[in-house]
Structure formats: C-alpha cells, structure tokens
Short mmCIF file of C-alpha atoms in Angstrom, two decimals:
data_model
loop_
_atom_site.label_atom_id
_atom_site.label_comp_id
_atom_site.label_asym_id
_atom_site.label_seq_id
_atom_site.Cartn_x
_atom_site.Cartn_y
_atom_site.Cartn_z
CA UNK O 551 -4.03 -7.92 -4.57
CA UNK O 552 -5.53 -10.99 -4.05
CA UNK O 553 -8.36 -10.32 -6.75
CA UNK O 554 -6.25 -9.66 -9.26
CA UNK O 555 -3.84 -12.60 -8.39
CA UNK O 556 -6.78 -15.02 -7.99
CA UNK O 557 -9.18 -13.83 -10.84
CA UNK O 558 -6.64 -14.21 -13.97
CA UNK O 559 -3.77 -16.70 -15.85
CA UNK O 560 -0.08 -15.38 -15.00
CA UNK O 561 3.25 -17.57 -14.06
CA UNK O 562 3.05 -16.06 -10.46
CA UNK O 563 0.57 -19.06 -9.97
CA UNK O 564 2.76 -21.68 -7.64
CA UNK O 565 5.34 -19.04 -6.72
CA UNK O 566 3.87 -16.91 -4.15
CA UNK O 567 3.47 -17.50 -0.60
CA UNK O 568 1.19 -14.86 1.58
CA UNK O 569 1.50 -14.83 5.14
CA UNK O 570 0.23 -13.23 7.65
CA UNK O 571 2.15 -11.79 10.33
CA UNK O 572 1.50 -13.92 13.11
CA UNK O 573 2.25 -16.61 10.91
CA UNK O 574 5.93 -15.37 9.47
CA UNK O 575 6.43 -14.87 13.39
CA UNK O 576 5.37 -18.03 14.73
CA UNK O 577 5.93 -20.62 11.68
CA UNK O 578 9.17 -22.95 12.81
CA UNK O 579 10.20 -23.28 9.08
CA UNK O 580 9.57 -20.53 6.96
CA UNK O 581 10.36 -20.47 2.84
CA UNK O 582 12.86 -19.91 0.52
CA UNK O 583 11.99 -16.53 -1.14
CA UNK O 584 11.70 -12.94 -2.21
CA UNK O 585 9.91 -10.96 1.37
CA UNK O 586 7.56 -8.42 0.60
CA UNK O 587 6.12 -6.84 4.08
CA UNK O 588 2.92 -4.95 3.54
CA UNK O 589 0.25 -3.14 5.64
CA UNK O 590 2.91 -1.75 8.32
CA UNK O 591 1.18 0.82 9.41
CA UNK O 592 -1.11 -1.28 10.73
CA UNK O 593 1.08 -3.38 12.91
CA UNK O 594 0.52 -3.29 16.41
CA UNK O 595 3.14 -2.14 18.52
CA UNK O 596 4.29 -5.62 19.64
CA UNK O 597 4.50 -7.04 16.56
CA UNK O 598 6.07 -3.73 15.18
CA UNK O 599 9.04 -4.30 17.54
CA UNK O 600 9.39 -8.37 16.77
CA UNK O 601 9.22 -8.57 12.84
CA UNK O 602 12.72 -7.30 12.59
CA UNK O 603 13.94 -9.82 15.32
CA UNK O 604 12.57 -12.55 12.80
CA UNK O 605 13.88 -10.99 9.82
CA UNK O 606 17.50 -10.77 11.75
CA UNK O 607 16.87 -15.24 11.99
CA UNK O 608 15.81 -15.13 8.66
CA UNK O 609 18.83 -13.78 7.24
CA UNK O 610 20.64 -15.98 9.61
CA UNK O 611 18.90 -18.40 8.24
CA UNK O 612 18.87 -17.62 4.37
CA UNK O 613 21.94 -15.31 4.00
CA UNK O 614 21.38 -13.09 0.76
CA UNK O 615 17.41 -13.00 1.47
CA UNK O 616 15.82 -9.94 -0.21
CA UNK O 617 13.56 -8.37 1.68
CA UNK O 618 11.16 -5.40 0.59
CA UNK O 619 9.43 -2.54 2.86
CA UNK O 620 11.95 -3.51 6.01
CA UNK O 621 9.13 -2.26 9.10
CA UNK O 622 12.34 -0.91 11.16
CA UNK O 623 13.06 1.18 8.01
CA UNK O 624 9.75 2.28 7.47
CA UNK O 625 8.46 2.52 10.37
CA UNK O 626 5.01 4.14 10.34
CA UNK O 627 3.17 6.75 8.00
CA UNK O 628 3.85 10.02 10.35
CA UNK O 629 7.65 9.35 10.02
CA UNK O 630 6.96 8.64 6.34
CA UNK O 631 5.55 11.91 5.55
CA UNK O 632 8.21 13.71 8.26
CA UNK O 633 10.69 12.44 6.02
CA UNK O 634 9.21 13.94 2.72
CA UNK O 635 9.30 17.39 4.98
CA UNK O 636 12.72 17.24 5.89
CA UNK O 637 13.95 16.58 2.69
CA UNK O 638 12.06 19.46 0.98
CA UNK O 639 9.63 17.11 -1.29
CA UNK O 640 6.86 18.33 0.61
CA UNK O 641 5.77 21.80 0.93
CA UNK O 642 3.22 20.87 3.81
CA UNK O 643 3.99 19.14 7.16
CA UNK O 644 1.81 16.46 9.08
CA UNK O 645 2.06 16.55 12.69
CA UNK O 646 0.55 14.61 15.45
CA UNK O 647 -2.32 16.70 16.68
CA UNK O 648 -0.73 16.58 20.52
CA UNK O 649 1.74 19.14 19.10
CA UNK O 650 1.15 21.76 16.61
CA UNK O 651 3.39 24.26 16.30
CA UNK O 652 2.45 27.80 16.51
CA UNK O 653 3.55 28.55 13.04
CA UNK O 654 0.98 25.59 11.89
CA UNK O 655 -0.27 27.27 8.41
CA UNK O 656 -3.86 27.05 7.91
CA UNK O 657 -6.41 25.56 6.82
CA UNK O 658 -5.50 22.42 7.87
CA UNK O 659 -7.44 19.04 8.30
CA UNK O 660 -7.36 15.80 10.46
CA UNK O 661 -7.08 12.72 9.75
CA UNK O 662 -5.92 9.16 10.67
CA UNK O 663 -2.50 7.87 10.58
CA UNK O 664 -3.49 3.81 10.83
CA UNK O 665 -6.47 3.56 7.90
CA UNK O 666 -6.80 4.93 4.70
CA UNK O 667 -9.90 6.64 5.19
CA UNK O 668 -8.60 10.10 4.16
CA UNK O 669 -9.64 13.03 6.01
CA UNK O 670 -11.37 12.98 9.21
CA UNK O 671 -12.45 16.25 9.30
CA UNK O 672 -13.63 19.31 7.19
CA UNK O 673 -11.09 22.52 6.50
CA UNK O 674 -10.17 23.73 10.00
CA UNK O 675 -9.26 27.92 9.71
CA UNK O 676 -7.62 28.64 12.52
CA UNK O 677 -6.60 27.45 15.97
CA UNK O 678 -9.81 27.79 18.19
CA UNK O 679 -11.61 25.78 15.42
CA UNK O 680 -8.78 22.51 15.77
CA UNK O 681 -9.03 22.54 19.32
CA UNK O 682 -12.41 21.90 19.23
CA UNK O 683 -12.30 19.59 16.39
CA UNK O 684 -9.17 17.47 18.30
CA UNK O 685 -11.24 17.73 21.39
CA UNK O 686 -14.58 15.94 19.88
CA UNK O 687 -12.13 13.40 19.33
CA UNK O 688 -12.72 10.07 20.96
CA UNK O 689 -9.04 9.86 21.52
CA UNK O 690 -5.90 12.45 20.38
CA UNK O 691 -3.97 8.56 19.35
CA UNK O 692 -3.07 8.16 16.16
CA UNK O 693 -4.63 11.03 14.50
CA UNK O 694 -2.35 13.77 12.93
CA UNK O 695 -2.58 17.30 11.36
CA UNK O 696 -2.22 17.72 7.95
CA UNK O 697 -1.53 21.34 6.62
CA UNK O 698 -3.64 22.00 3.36
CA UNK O 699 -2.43 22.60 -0.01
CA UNK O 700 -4.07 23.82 -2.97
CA UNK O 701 -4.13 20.49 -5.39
CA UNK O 702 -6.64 22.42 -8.54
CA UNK O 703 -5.12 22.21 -11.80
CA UNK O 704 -5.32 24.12 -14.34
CA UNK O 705 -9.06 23.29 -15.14
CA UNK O 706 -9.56 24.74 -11.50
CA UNK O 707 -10.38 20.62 -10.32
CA UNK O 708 -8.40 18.67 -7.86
CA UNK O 709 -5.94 16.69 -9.36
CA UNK O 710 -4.78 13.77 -7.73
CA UNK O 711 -1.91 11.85 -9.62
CA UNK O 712 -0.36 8.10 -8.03
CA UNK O 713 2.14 6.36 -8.91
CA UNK O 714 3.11 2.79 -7.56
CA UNK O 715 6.90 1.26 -6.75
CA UNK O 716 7.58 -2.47 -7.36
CA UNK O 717 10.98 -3.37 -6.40
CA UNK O 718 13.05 -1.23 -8.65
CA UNK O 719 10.07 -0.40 -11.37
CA UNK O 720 8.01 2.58 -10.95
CA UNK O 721 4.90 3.09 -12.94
CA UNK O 722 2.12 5.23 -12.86
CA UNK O 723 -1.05 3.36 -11.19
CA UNK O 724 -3.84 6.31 -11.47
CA UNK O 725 -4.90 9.83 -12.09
CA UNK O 726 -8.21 10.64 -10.32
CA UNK O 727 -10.20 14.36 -10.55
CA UNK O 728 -12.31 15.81 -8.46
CA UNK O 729 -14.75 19.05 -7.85
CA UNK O 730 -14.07 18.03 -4.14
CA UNK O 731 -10.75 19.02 -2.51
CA UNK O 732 -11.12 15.13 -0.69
CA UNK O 733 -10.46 13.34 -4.12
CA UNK O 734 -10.21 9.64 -3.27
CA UNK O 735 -10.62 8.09 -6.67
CA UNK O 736 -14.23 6.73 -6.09
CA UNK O 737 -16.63 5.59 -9.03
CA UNK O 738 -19.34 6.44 -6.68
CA UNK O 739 -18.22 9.43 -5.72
CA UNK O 740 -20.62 12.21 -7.17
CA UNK O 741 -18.07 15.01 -7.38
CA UNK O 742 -15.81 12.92 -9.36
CA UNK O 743 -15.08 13.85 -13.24
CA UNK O 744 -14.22 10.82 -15.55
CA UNK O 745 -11.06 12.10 -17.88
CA UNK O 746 -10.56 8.28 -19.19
CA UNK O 747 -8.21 9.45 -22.51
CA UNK O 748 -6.24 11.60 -19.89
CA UNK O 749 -5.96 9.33 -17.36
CA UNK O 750 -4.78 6.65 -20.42
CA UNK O 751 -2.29 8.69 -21.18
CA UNK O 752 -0.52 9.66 -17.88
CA UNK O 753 -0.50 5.85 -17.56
CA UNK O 754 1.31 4.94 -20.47
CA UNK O 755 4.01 7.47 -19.84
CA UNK O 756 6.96 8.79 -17.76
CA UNK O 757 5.68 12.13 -16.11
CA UNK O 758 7.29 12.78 -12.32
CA UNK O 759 8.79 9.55 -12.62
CA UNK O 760 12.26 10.52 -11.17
CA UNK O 761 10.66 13.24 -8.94
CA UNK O 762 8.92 9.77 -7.48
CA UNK O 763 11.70 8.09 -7.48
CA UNK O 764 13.45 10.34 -5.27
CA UNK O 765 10.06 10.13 -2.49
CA UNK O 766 10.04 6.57 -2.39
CA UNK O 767 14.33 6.32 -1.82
CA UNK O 768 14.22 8.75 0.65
CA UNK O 769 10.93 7.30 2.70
CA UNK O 770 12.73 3.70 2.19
CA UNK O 771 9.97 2.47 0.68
CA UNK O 772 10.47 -0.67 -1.75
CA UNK O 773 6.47 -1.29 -2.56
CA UNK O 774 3.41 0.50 -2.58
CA UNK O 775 1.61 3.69 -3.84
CA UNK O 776 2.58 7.17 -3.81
CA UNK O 777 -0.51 9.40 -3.85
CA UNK O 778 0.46 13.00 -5.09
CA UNK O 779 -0.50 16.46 -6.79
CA UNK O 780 1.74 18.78 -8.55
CA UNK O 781 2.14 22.10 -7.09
CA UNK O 782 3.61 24.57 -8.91
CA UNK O 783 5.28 22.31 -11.30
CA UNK O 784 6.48 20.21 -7.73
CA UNK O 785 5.13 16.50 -6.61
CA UNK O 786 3.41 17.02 -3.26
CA UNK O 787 2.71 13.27 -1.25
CA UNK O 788 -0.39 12.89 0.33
CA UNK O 789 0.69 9.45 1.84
CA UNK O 790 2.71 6.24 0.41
CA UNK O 791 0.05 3.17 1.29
CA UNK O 792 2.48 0.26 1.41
CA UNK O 793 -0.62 -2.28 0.87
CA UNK O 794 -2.26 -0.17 -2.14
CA UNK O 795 -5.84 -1.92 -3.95
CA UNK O 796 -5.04 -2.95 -7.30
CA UNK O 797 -8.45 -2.73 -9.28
CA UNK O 798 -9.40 -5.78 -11.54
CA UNK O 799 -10.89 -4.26 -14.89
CA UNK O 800 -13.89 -6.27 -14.67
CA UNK O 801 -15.11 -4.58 -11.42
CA UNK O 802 -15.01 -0.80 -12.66
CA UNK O 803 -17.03 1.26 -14.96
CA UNK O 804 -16.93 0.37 -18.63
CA UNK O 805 -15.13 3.57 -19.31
CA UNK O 806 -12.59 2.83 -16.70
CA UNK O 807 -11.69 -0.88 -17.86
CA UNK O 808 -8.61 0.04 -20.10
CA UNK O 809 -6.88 2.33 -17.43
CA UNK O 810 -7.52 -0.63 -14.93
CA UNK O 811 -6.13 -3.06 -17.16
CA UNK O 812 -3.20 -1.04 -17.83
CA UNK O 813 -2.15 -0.71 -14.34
CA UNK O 814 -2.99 -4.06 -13.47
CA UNK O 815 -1.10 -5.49 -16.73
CA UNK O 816 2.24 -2.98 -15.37
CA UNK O 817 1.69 -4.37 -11.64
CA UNK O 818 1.57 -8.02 -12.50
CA UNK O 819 5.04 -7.37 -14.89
CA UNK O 820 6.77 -5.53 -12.43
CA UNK O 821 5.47 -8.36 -9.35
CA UNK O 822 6.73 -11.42 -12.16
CA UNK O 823 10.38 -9.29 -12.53
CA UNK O 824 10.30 -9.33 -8.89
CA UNK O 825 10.24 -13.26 -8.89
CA UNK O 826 12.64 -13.71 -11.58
CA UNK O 827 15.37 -11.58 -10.35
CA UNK O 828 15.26 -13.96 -6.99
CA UNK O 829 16.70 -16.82 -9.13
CA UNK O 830 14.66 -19.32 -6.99
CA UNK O 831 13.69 -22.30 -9.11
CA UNK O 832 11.89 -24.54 -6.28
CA UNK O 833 10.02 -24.10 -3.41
CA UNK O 834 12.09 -24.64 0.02
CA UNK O 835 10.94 -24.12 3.67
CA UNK O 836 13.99 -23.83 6.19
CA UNK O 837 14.24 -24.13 10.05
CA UNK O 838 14.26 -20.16 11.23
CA UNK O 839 14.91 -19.63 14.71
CA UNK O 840 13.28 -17.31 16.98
CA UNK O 841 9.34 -18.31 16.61
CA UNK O 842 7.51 -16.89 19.13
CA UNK O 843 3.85 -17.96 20.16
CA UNK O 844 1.22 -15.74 18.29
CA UNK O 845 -2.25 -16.13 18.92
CA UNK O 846 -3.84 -16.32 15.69
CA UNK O 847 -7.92 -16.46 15.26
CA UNK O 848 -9.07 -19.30 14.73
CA UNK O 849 -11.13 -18.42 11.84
CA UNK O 850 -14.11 -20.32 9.94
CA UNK O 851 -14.26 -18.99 7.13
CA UNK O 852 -13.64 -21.18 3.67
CA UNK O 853 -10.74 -19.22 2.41
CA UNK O 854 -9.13 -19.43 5.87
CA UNK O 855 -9.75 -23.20 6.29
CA UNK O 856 -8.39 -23.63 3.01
CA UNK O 857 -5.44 -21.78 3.54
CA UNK O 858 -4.41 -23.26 6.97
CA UNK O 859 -4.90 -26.76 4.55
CA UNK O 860 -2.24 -25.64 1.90
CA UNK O 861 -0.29 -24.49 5.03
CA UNK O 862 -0.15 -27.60 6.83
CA UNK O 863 0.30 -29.81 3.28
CA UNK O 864 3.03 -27.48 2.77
CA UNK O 865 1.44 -26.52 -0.20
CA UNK O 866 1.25 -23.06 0.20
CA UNK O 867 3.12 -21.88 -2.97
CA UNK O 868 -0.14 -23.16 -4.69
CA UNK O 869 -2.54 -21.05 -3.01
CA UNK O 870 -3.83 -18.25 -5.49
CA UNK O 871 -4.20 -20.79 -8.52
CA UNK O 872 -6.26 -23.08 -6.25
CA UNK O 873 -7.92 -20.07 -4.99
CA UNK O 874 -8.46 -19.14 -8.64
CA UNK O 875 -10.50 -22.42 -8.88
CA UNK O 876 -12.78 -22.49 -6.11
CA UNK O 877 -13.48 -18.84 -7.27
CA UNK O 878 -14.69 -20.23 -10.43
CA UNK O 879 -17.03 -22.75 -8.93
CA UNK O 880 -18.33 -19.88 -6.21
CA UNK O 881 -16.92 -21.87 -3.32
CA UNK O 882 -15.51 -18.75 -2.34
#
C-alpha cells in the first residue's frame, strides 16, 4: 500500500501510523488510533501468540479502540478457508497435506499456506501421484491440499473475480482471465487475456457483493482481498490475503490504467472513511503496558533510517507525506 499512499495527494497524509510488529510489541507508548493488523499469516508462531496479549493492554489502555483483522480471530489461512468449508461457501476443501482424507476428490494441487505464490505444484490425478509430489517436498510444514475446481466461464477461460473489504465497505478490486487454470492476474503473464471494458465494468458495480459479504463475516475478516470464481452461479474463495497489493495506475499497462485507478480511487475512499469514523482529531501516544523485548534488525537502508527518525521525533503520523517527498527527489 505504501506506493499508492506515498506516490499521490490524499488527507490520509499525517494520519497514519505503520508499524511493524515488533515494534507495536515492544514500543512503551503506543498511539491513539484506528488498528489495522495485516500480513497474519505470516506471523511467526511467537509473535502469533503475543499480539493479542498487547492488544488485551491496549484496550486497557485505550478503552473503545477499534481494531481490524484481530490475529486470535483470524488466525491463519488454513482455518480461513476451513471456515468457508464448513459453512457451505466453498464447494472444495483445503487440507494440510499430513492428512488427506480418503474421500479427497481429485485433481487436486499443492500449494503454500504462508506466501502468496499460488500453486506449488501441477494437477495431481490421483493418490500415488500426491504422495510423490508431498514427498519431493523439502518439508510437509505449511503446505496444504487444495481440491480443484473448474473456474472457465462461459468463454471456456478461467475467470478469476476479487473483491476487497475495508472496514465495513466492500468493493470490487479486480477481474483477471486466463487460458491457464493458475490465473494470478499478471501483465506478464503470456496466457493472460486483457478484457479492460469488462473488467471496468465489474468494477464499477455490485455483482456477488452480499455473497462476499457473507465470506468475509464468517472468516472474521475486517480487511483484505477475497480472490474468487463463480461456480455454477456460486462464489468459490481461493484465499482472503489480509495484506493484498494495491496497483498504482502509473505502473500497469496503458490499457489497464483506468481499472487501476478505479480500485485505487475506491481503496483510498473506503481507507479515508476508515479514519473519519475513528473521530480522532490529534495525534496521541499513551503508556501501554506489557512491552516485551523484540529484536528488531537493525536495518540500513534509507527508508528504514528514516523511519526509526520519525519514530524517535515522534513524528510518525507524518511518515508517507515525507516519504512522498524524498520519493520525488529519488532519495528513495
């Protein structure tokens, strides 16, 4: 988000604090504001288990806090998409490849449940084929099994529809097409089919909005991006990324820009509702209790200097507009 937030004008400019984790564990004082947690699945388990412990001093702290994408709530991205199974969104189940069950329908595919690299493996047809593919595995941790479905639309090309949460706005953030059944949304890609007028107008309008609605209440998900098809007239959720990109228009094709500025235009609303609805007017920091010790890297590079500079000048809430600036004169 950051190259969206630092690359353009908007009010958000002195209102916004980013942390990382080690810091919203390990800062004394920590501000007044709206939380926002992002990037859970990526937690380690440590820090996992001692967010929520800080969040429990923050509200101590700042009764009435609102706090987005709670990581006890969450959790991590296998639980999100066992949820979406158990309450009959999903027509497909992801399991951790240490136990597939013997009714697992095929094909079915591996893949990662910490990164976002989609699919780590081809189709798999049956069950001699997966234990071989789980077995050329450096390690069976953190890798699950995804059961296949059939995401061609009518033109016969995958269709892959997304849709992002903000808070209470929903709004649709992409619609991507593919010859490939792995349809990441890639300029590069070569198997990718540019539908811009399409894609232009799924943005602008309303379609699966309450069916979305429903995945993102029931996975407790306050922010991030719901990547889906529709099956048989049904949403089907690949994943929810609670840390999705958000594309500037400048660095897409040409015949991309206005779908990119459209969702960046409904992102950068829905983030500046966020702020107002905290009624915050100035910047605070408060004593929080239960700071623990967090090693965090020491880190030479100019953005990082300059942050740990705003930090310590408790300046902080300025970051992305002087960020914005040193952008502008390539410092960065």
């Amino acid at each position: 988000m950051r190259d969206v937030l630092e690359t353009r004008h908007h009010p958000l400019h002195g209102r916004m604090f980013i942390l990382s984790y080690g810091e919203f564990l390990s800062l004394p004082e920590l501000p007044r504001a709206t939380y926002l947690f992002l990037d859970i699945e990526r937690l380690t388990p440590d820090r996992l288990a001692a967010t929520p412990l800080r969040i429990a001093q923050l509200e101590k702290a700042m009764p009435g806090t609102r706090i987005l994408n709670r990581p006890d709530r969450i959790v991590d991205r296998l639980t999100i998409m066992q949820r979406l199974w158990e309450a009959g969104i999903n027509g497909f189940r992801v399991m951790p490849v240490t136990a597939p069950p013997e009714d697992l329908r095929y094909p079915v595919f591996l893949r990662g449940m910490q990164d976002h690299e989609g699919p780590r493996s081809t189709l798999i047809g049956d069950a001699a084929e997966l234990d071989r593919a789980v077995a050329a595995l450096n390690s069976p941790d953190g890798f699950a099994i995804t059961e296949y479905i059939d995401a061609r639309n009518a033109e016969g090309l995958h269709e892959k529809r997304s849709y992002m949460r903000v808070g209470d706005r929903l709004f649709p953030a992409a619609r991507d097409v593919s010859r490939n059944w792995v349809c990441k949304g890639e300029y590069s890609n070569p198997e990718g089919v540019a539908q811009p007028e399409i894609e232009l107008a799924f943005l602008t309008g309303t379609e699966d909005r309450d069916a979305l609605r429903r995945a993102f209440d029931v996975t407790r998900i306050d922010y991030g991006r719901a990547d889906y098809a529709v099956v048989d007239g049904r949403p089907q959720l690949f994943e929810i990324n609670t840390n999705p990109w958000v594309e500037p228009p400048e660095g897409v094709p040409a015949w991309a820009r206005r779908s990119a500025g459209t969702i960046v235009s409904a992102w950068l609303d829905a983030v500046e509702a966020l702020d107002a609805e905290s009624g915050i007017d100035r910047q605070e920091w408060v004593p929080v209790g239960g700071a623990v010790p967090v090693p965090i890297p020491p880190g030479f590079k100019r953005r990082n200097i300059v942050h740990k500079l705003l930090l310590r000048s408790g300046q902080l809430h300025r970051e992305t507009g002087v960020m914005r600036r040193l952008r502008r004169v390539r410092f960065l």
